[in-house]
mmCIF file of C-alpha atoms and ligand atoms in Angstrom:
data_model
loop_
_atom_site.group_PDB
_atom_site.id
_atom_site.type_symbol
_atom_site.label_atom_id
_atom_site.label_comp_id
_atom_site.label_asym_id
_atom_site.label_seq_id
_atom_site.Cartn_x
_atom_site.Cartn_y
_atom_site.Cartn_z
ATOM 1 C CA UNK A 1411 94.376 123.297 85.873
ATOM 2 C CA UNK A 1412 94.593 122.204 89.786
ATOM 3 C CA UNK A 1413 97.987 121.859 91.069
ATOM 4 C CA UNK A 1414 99.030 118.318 92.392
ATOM 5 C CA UNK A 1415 99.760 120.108 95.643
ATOM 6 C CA UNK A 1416 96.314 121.763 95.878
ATOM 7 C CA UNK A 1417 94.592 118.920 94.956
ATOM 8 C CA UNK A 1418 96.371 116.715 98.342
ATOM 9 C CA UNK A 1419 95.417 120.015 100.428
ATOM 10 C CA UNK A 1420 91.760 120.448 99.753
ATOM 11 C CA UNK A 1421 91.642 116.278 101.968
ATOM 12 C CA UNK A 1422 94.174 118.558 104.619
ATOM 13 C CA UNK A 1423 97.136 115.856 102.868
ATOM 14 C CA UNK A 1424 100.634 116.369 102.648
ATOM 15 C CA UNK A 1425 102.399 112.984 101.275
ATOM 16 C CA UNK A 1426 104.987 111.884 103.822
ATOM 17 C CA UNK A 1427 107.461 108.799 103.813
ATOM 18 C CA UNK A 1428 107.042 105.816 105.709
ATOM 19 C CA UNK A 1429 109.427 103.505 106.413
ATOM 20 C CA UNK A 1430 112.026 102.740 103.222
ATOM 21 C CA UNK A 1431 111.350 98.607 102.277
ATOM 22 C CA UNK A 1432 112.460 99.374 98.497
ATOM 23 C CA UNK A 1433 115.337 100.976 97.057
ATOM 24 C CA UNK A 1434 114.954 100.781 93.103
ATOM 25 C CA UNK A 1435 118.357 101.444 91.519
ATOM 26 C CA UNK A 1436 118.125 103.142 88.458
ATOM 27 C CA UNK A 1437 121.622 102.112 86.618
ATOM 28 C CA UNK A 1438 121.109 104.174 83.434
ATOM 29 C CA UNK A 1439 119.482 105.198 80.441
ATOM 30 C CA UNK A 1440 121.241 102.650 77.814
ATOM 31 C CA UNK A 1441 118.562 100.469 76.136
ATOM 32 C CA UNK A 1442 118.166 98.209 73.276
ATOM 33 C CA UNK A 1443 115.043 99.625 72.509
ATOM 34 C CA UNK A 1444 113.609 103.191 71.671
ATOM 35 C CA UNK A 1445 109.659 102.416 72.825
ATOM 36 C CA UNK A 1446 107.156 105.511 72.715
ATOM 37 C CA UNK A 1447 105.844 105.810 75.645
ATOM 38 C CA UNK A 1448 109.763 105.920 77.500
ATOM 39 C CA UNK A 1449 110.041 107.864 81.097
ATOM 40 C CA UNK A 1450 113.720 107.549 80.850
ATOM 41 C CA UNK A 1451 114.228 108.767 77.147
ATOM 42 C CA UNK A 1452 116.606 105.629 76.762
ATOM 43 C CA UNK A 1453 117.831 104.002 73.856
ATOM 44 C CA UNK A 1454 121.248 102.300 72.395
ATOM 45 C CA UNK A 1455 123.309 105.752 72.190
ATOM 46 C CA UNK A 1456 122.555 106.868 75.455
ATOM 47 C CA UNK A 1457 125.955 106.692 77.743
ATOM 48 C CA UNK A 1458 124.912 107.645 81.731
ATOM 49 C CA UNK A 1459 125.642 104.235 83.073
ATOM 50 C CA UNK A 1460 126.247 103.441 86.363
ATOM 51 C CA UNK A 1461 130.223 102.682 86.911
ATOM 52 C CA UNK A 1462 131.545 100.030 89.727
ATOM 53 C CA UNK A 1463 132.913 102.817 91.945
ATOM 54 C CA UNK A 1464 128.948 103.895 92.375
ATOM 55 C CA UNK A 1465 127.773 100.594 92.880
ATOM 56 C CA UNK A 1466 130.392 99.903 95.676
ATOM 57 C CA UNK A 1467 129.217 102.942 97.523
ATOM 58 C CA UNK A 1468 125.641 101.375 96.947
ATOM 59 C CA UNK A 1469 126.480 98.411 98.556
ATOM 60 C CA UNK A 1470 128.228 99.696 101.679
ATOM 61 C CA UNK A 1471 125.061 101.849 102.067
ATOM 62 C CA UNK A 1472 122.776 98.849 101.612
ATOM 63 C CA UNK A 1473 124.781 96.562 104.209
ATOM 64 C CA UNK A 1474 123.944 98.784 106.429
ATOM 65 C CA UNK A 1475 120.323 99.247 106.514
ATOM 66 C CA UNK A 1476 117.293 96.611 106.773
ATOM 67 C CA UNK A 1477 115.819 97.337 103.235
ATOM 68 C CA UNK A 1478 114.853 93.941 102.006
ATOM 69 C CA UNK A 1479 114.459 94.658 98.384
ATOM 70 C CA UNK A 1480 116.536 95.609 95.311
ATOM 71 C CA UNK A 1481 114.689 96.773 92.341
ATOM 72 C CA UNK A 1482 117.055 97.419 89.456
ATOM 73 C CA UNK A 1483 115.744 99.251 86.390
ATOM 74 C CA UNK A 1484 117.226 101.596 84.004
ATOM 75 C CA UNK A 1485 117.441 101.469 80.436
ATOM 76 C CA UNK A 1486 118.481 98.043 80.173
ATOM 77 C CA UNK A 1487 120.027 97.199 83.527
ATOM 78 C CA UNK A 1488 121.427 94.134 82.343
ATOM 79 C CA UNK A 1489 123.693 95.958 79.892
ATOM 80 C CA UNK A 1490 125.767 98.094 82.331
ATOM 81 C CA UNK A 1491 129.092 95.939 82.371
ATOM 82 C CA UNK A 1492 128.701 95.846 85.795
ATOM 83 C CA UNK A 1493 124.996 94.474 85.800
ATOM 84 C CA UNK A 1494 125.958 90.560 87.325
ATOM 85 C CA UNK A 1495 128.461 92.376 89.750
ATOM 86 C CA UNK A 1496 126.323 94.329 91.031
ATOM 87 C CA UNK A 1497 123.514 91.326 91.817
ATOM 88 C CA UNK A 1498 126.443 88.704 92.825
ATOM 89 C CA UNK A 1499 127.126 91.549 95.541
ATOM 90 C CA UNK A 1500 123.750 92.249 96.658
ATOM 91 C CA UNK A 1501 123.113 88.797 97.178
ATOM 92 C CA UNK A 1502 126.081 87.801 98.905
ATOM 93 C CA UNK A 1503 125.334 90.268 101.931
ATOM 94 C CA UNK A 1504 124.359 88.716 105.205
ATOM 95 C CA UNK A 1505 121.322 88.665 105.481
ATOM 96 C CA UNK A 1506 120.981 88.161 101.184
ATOM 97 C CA UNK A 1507 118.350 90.534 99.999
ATOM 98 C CA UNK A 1508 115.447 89.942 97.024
ATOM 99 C CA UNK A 1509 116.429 91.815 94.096
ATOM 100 C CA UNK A 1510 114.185 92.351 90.936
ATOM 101 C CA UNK A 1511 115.222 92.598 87.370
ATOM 102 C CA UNK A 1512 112.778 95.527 85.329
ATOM 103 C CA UNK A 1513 113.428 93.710 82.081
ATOM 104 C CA UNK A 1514 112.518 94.611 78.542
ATOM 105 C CA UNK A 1515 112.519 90.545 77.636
ATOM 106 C CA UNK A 1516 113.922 91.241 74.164
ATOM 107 C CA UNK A 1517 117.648 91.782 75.922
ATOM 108 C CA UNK A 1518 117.359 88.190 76.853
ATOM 109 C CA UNK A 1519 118.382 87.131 72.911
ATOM 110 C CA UNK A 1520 120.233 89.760 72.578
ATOM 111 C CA UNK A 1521 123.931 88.551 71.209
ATOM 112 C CA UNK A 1522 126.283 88.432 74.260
ATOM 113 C CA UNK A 1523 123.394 87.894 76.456
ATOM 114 C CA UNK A 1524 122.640 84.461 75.434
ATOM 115 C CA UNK A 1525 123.128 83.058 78.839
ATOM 116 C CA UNK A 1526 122.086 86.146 81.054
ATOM 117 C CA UNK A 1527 118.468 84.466 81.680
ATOM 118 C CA UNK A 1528 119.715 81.616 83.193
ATOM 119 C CA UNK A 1529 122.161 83.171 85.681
ATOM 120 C CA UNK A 1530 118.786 85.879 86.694
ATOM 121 C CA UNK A 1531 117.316 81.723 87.801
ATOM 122 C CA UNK A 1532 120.213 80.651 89.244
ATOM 123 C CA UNK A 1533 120.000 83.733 91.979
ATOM 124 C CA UNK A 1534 116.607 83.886 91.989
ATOM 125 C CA UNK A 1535 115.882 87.484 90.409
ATOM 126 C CA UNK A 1536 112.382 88.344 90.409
ATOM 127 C CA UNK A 1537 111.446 89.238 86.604
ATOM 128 C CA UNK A 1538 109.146 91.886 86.189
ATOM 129 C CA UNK A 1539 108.846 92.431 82.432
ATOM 130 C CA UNK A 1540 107.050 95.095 79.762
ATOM 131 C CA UNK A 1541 104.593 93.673 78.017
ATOM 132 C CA UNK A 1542 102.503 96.169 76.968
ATOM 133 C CA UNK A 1543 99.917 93.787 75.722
ATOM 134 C CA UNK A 1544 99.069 90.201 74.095
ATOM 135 C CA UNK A 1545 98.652 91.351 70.336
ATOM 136 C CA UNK A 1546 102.017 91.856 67.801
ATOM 137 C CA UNK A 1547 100.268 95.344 66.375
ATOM 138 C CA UNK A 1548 99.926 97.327 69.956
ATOM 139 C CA UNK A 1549 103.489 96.042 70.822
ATOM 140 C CA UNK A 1550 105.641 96.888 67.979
ATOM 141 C CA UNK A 1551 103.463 100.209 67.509
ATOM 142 C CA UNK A 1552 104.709 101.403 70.979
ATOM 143 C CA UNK A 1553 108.290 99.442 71.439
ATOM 144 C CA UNK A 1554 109.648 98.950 67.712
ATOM 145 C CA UNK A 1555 109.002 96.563 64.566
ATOM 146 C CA UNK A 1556 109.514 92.554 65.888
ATOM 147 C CA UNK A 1557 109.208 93.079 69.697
ATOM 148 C CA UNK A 1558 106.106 91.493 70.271
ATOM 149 C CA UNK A 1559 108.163 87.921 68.731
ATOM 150 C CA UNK A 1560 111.341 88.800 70.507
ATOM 151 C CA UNK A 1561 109.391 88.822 74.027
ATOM 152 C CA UNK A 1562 107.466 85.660 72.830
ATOM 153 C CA UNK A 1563 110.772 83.742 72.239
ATOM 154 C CA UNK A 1564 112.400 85.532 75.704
ATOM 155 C CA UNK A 1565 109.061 84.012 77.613
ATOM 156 C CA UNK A 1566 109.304 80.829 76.554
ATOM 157 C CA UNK A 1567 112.741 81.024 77.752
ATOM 158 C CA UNK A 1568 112.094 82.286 81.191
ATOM 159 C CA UNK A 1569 109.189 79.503 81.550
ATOM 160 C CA UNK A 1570 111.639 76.365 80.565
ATOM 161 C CA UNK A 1571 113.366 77.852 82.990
ATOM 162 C CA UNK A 1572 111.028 77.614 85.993
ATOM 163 C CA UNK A 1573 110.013 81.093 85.678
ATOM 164 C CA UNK A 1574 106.728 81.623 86.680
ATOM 165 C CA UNK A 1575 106.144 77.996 87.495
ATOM 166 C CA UNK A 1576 108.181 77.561 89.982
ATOM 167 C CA UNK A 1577 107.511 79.803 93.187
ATOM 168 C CA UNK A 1578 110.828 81.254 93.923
ATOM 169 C CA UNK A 1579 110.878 82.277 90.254
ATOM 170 C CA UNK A 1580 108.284 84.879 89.915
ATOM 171 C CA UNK A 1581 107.761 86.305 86.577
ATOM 172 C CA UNK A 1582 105.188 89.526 86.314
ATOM 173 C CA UNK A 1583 104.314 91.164 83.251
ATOM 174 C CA UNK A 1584 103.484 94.959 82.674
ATOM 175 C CA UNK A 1585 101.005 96.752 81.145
ATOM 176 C CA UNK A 1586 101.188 100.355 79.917
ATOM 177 C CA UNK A 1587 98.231 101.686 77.619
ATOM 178 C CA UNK A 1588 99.292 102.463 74.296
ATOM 179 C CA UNK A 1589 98.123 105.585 73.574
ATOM 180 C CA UNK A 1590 96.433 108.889 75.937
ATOM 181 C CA UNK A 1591 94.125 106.776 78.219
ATOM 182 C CA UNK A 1592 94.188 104.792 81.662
ATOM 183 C CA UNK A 1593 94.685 101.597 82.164
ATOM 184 C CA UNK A 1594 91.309 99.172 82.441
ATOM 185 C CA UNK A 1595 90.686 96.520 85.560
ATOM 186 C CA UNK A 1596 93.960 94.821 85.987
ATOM 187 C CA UNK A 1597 91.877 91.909 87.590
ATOM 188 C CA UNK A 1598 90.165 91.620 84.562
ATOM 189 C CA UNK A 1599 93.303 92.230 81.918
ATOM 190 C CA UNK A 1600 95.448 89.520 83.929
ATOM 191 C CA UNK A 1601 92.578 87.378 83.006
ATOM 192 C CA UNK A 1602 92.715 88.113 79.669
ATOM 193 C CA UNK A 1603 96.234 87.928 78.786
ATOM 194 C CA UNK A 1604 96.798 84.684 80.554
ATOM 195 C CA UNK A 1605 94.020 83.483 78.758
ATOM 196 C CA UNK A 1606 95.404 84.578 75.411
ATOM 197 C CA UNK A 1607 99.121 83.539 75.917
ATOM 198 C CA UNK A 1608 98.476 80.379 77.276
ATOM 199 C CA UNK A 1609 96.692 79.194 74.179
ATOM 200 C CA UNK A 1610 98.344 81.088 71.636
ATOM 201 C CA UNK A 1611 102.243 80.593 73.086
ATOM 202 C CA UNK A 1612 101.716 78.216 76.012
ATOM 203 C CA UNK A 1613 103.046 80.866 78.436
ATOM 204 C CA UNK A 1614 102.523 81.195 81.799
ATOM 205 C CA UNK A 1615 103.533 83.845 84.180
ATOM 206 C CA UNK A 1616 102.298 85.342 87.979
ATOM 207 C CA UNK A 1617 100.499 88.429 88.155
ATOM 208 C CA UNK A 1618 100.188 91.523 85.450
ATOM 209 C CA UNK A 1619 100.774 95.327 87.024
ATOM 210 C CA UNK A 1620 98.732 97.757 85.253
ATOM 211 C CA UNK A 1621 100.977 100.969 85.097
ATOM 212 C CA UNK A 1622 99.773 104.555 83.671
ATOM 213 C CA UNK A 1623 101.731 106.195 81.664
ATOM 214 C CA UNK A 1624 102.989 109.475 83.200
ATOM 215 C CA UNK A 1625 103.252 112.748 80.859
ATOM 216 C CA UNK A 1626 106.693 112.815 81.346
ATOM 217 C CA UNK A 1627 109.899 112.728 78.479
ATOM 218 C CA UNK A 1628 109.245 111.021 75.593
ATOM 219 C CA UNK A 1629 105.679 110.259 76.759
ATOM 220 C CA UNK A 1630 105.229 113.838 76.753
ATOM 221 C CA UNK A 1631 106.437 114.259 73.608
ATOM 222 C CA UNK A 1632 104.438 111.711 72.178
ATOM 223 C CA UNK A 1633 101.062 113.851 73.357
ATOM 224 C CA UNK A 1634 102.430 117.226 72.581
ATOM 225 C CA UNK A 1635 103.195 115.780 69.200
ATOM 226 C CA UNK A 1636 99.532 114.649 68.603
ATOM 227 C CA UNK A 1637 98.289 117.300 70.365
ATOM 228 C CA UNK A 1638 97.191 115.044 73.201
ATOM 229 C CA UNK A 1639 98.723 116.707 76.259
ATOM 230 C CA UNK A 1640 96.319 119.019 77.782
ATOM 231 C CA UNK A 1641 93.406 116.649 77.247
ATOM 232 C CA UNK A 1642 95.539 113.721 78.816
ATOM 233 C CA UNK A 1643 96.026 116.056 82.516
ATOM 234 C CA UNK A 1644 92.466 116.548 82.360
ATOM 235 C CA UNK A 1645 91.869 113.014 82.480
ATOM 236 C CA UNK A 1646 94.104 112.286 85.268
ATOM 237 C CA UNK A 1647 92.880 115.411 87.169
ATOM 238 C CA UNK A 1648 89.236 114.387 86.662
ATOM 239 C CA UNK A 1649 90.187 111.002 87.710
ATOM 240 C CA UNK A 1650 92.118 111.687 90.618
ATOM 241 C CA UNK A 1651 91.726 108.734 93.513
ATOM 242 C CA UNK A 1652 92.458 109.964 97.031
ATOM 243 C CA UNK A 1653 92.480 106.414 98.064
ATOM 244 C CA UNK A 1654 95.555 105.747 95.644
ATOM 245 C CA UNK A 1655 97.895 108.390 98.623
ATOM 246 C CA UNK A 1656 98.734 105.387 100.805
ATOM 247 C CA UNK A 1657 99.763 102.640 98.366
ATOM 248 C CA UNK A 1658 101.863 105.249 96.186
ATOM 249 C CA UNK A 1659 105.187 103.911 96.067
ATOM 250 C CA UNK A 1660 107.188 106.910 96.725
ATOM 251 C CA UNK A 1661 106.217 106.309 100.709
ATOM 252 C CA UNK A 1662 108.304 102.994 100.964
ATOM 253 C CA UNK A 1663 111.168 103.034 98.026
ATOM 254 C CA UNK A 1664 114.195 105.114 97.763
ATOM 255 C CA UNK A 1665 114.899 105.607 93.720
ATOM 256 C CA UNK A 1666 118.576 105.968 92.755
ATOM 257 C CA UNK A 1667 120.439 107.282 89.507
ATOM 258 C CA UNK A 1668 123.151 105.981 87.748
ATOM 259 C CA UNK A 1669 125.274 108.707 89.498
ATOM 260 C CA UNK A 1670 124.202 107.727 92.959
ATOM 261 C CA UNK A 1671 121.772 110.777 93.110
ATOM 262 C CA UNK A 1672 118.745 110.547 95.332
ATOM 263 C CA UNK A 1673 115.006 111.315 94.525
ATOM 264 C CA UNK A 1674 111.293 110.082 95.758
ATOM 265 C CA UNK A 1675 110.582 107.979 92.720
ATOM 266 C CA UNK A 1676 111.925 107.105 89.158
ATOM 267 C CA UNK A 1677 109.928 109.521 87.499
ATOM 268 C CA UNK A 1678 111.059 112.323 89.713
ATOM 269 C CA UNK A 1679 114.182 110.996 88.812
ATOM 270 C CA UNK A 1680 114.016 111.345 85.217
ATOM 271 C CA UNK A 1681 112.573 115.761 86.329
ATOM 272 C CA UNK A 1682 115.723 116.009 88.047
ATOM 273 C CA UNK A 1683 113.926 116.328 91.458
ATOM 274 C CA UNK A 1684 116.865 115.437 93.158
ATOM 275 C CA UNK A 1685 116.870 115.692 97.227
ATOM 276 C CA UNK A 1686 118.428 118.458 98.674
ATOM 277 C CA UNK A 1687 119.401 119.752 102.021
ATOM 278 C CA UNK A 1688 121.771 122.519 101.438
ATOM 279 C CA UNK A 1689 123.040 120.964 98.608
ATOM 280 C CA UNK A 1690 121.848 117.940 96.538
ATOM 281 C CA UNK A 1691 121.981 115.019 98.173
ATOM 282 C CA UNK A 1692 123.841 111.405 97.096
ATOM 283 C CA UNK A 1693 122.504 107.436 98.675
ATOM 284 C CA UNK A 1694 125.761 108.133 100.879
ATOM 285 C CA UNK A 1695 124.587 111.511 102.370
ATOM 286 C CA UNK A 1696 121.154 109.609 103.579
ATOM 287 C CA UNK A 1697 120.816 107.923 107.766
ATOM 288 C CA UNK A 1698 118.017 105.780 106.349
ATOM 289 C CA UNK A 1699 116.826 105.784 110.258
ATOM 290 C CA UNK A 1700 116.356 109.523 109.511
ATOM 291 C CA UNK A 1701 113.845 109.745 106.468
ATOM 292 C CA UNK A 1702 110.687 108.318 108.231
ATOM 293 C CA UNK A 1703 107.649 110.993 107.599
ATOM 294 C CA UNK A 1704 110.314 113.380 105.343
ATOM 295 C CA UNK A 1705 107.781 115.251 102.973
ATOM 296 C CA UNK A 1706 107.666 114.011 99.557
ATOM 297 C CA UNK A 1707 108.401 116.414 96.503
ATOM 298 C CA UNK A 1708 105.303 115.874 94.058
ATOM 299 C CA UNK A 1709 104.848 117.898 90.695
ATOM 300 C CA UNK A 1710 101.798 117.585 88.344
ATOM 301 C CA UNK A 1711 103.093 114.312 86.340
ATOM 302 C CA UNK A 1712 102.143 113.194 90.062
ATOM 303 C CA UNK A 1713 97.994 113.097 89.267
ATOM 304 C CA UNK A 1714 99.530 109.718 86.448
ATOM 305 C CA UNK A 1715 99.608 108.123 90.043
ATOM 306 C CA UNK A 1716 96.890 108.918 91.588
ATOM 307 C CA UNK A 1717 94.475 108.252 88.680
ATOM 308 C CA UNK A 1718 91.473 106.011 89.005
ATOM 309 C CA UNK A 1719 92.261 102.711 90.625
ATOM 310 C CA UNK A 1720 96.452 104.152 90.701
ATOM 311 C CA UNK A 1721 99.858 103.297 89.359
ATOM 312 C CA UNK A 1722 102.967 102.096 90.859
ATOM 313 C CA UNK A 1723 105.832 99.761 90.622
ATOM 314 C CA UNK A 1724 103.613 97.150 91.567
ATOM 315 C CA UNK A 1725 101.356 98.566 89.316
ATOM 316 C CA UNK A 1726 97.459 99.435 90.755
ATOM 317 C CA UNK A 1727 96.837 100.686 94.045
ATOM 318 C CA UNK A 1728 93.367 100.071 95.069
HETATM 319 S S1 SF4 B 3081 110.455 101.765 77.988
HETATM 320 FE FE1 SF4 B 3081 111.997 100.359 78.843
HETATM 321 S S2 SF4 B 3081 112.536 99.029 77.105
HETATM 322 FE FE2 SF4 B 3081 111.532 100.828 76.246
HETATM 323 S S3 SF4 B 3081 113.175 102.278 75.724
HETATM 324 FE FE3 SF4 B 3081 112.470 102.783 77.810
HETATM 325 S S4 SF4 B 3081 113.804 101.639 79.171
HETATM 326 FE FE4 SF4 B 3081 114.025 100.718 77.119
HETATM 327 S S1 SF4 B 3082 105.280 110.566 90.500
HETATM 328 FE FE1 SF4 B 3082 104.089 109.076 91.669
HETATM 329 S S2 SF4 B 3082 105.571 107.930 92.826
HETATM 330 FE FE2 SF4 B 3082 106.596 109.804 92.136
HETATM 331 S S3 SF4 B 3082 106.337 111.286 93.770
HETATM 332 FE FE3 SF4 B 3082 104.640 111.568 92.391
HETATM 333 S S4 SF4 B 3082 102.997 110.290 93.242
HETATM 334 FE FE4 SF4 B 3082 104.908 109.614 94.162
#
């Protein structure tokens, strides 16, 4: 099989940063849920959490640059104890920054968390949530018996709330295939499944990222399990999309760990592709003024990117 690398060098590309606009904080691997196709590996017994002392140094870091956005993922972000600390901070610096919530929905009626959806409206947290489709059988197949009617009920709640009604309350749903194949048109799926939950639920909501799943962790698993995995890299290989290189998000986001460890992108996160320069390298060891055009470490789970119409945190690319 074609190396990642080889592939970018037969167009003459290396992938380079531009300049940083994201930093997605990745605050650990604890999770309600134990879904199938998991990049992290999280679930409810994990314990790498992010601890205050990290997300002080965080902060001090972010006050000092121009990066406009906050993307918080994890796990479950919202169950580090320090989850509302840690957004009361960010939006308290001068100037306040947007910060989105990567939620699973189901935390939202989670006991103890009762209230946690309305303080995410009160500061205005974008909600991007999983939804991995429209139907009860593909979502409790791939994220656990009784999630599809736990995200129902947590939707409902985000909409009385002026989520995805109002416009400083964006709500965006998230679509991951269930099973070895790519994502279809996510024109046409947004269509679809606000088509299907508006008349079945009454639920409205912005815009639906498709996201590929990358052969990575549990994902992995999953394929080597069924025998799938091999087959799978041949289909993103085949499908590789060198108009995906510019949109990839890797270019414009910093991704952080729950230890304050550095990397291109959450998945390279979750290889342990850490920066280095001598030694690995924390948020606090970074001049974000002095990361423009620094080369981007890629590996082969890279092609999940770069597959037909691509795959980011924003989910397609062209
Ligand atoms: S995919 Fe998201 S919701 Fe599911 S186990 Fe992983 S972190 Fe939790
Ligand atoms: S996995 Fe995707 S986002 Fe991460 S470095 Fe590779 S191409 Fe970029």
């Amino acid at each position: 099989m074609m190396h990642f690398s080889d592939r970018l060098a037969v167009d003459g590309r290396v992938l380079r940063r531009t300049r940083t606009e994201v930093l997605q904080v990745n605050v650990g691997k604890l999770c309600n849920l134990v879904c199938l196709h998991c990049h992290v590996d999280a679930g409810p017994k994990r314990n790498e959490i992010m601890r205050r002392e990290t997300i002080d140094r965080i902060l001090d870091w972010l006050a000092r640059t121009g990066i406009q956005t906050v993307d918080l993922t994890g796990g479950a972000p919202e169950m580090i104890p320090d989850f509302r600390y840690f957004i009361e901070q960010i939006k308290a610096l001068q100037p306040s920054r947007h910060v989105i919530d990567r939620c699973n929905l189901t935390i939202l009626l989670q006991p103890g968390y009762e209230d946690l959806a309305e303080f995410l409206a009160r500061h205005k947290i974008e909600v991007i949530a999983s939804m991995p489709c429209y139907t009860p059988e593909n979502v409790n197949a791939q994220r656990g018996h009784g999630v599809f009617e736990g995200s129902i009920k947590a939707l409902e709640l985000l909409n009385a709330l002026g989520y995805g009604v109002e416009v400083d309350l964006p709500l965006h749903l998230v679509y991951n295939p269930v099973g070895a194949f790519l994502p279809g048109p996510q024109a046409e799926l947004e269509v679809d499944y606000k088509s299907e939950l508006k008349k079945h639920f009454g639920i409205v909501f912005n815009k639906l990222y498709t996201i590929t799943n990358l052969p990575i962790a549990r994902f992995a698993g999953y394929l080597r399990h069924n025998n799938k995995l091999d087959e799978y890299m041949e289909l993103l290989v085949n499908a590789f999309n060198p108009a995906t290189i510019d949109g990839l998000m890797c270019r414009n986001t910093i991704s952080v760990g729950w230890r304050g460890e550095v990397y291109d992108c959450d998945f390279n996160q979750q290889l342990d592709m850490q920066w280095e320069n001598g030694r690995r390298l924390f948020l606090w060891d970074i001049d974000p003024d002095k990361i423009d055009n620094r080369e981007i470490m890629t590996g082969d789970h890279c092609f999940g990117c770069t597959a037909g119409a691509g795959s980011s945190c924003g989910g397609a690319i062209v």
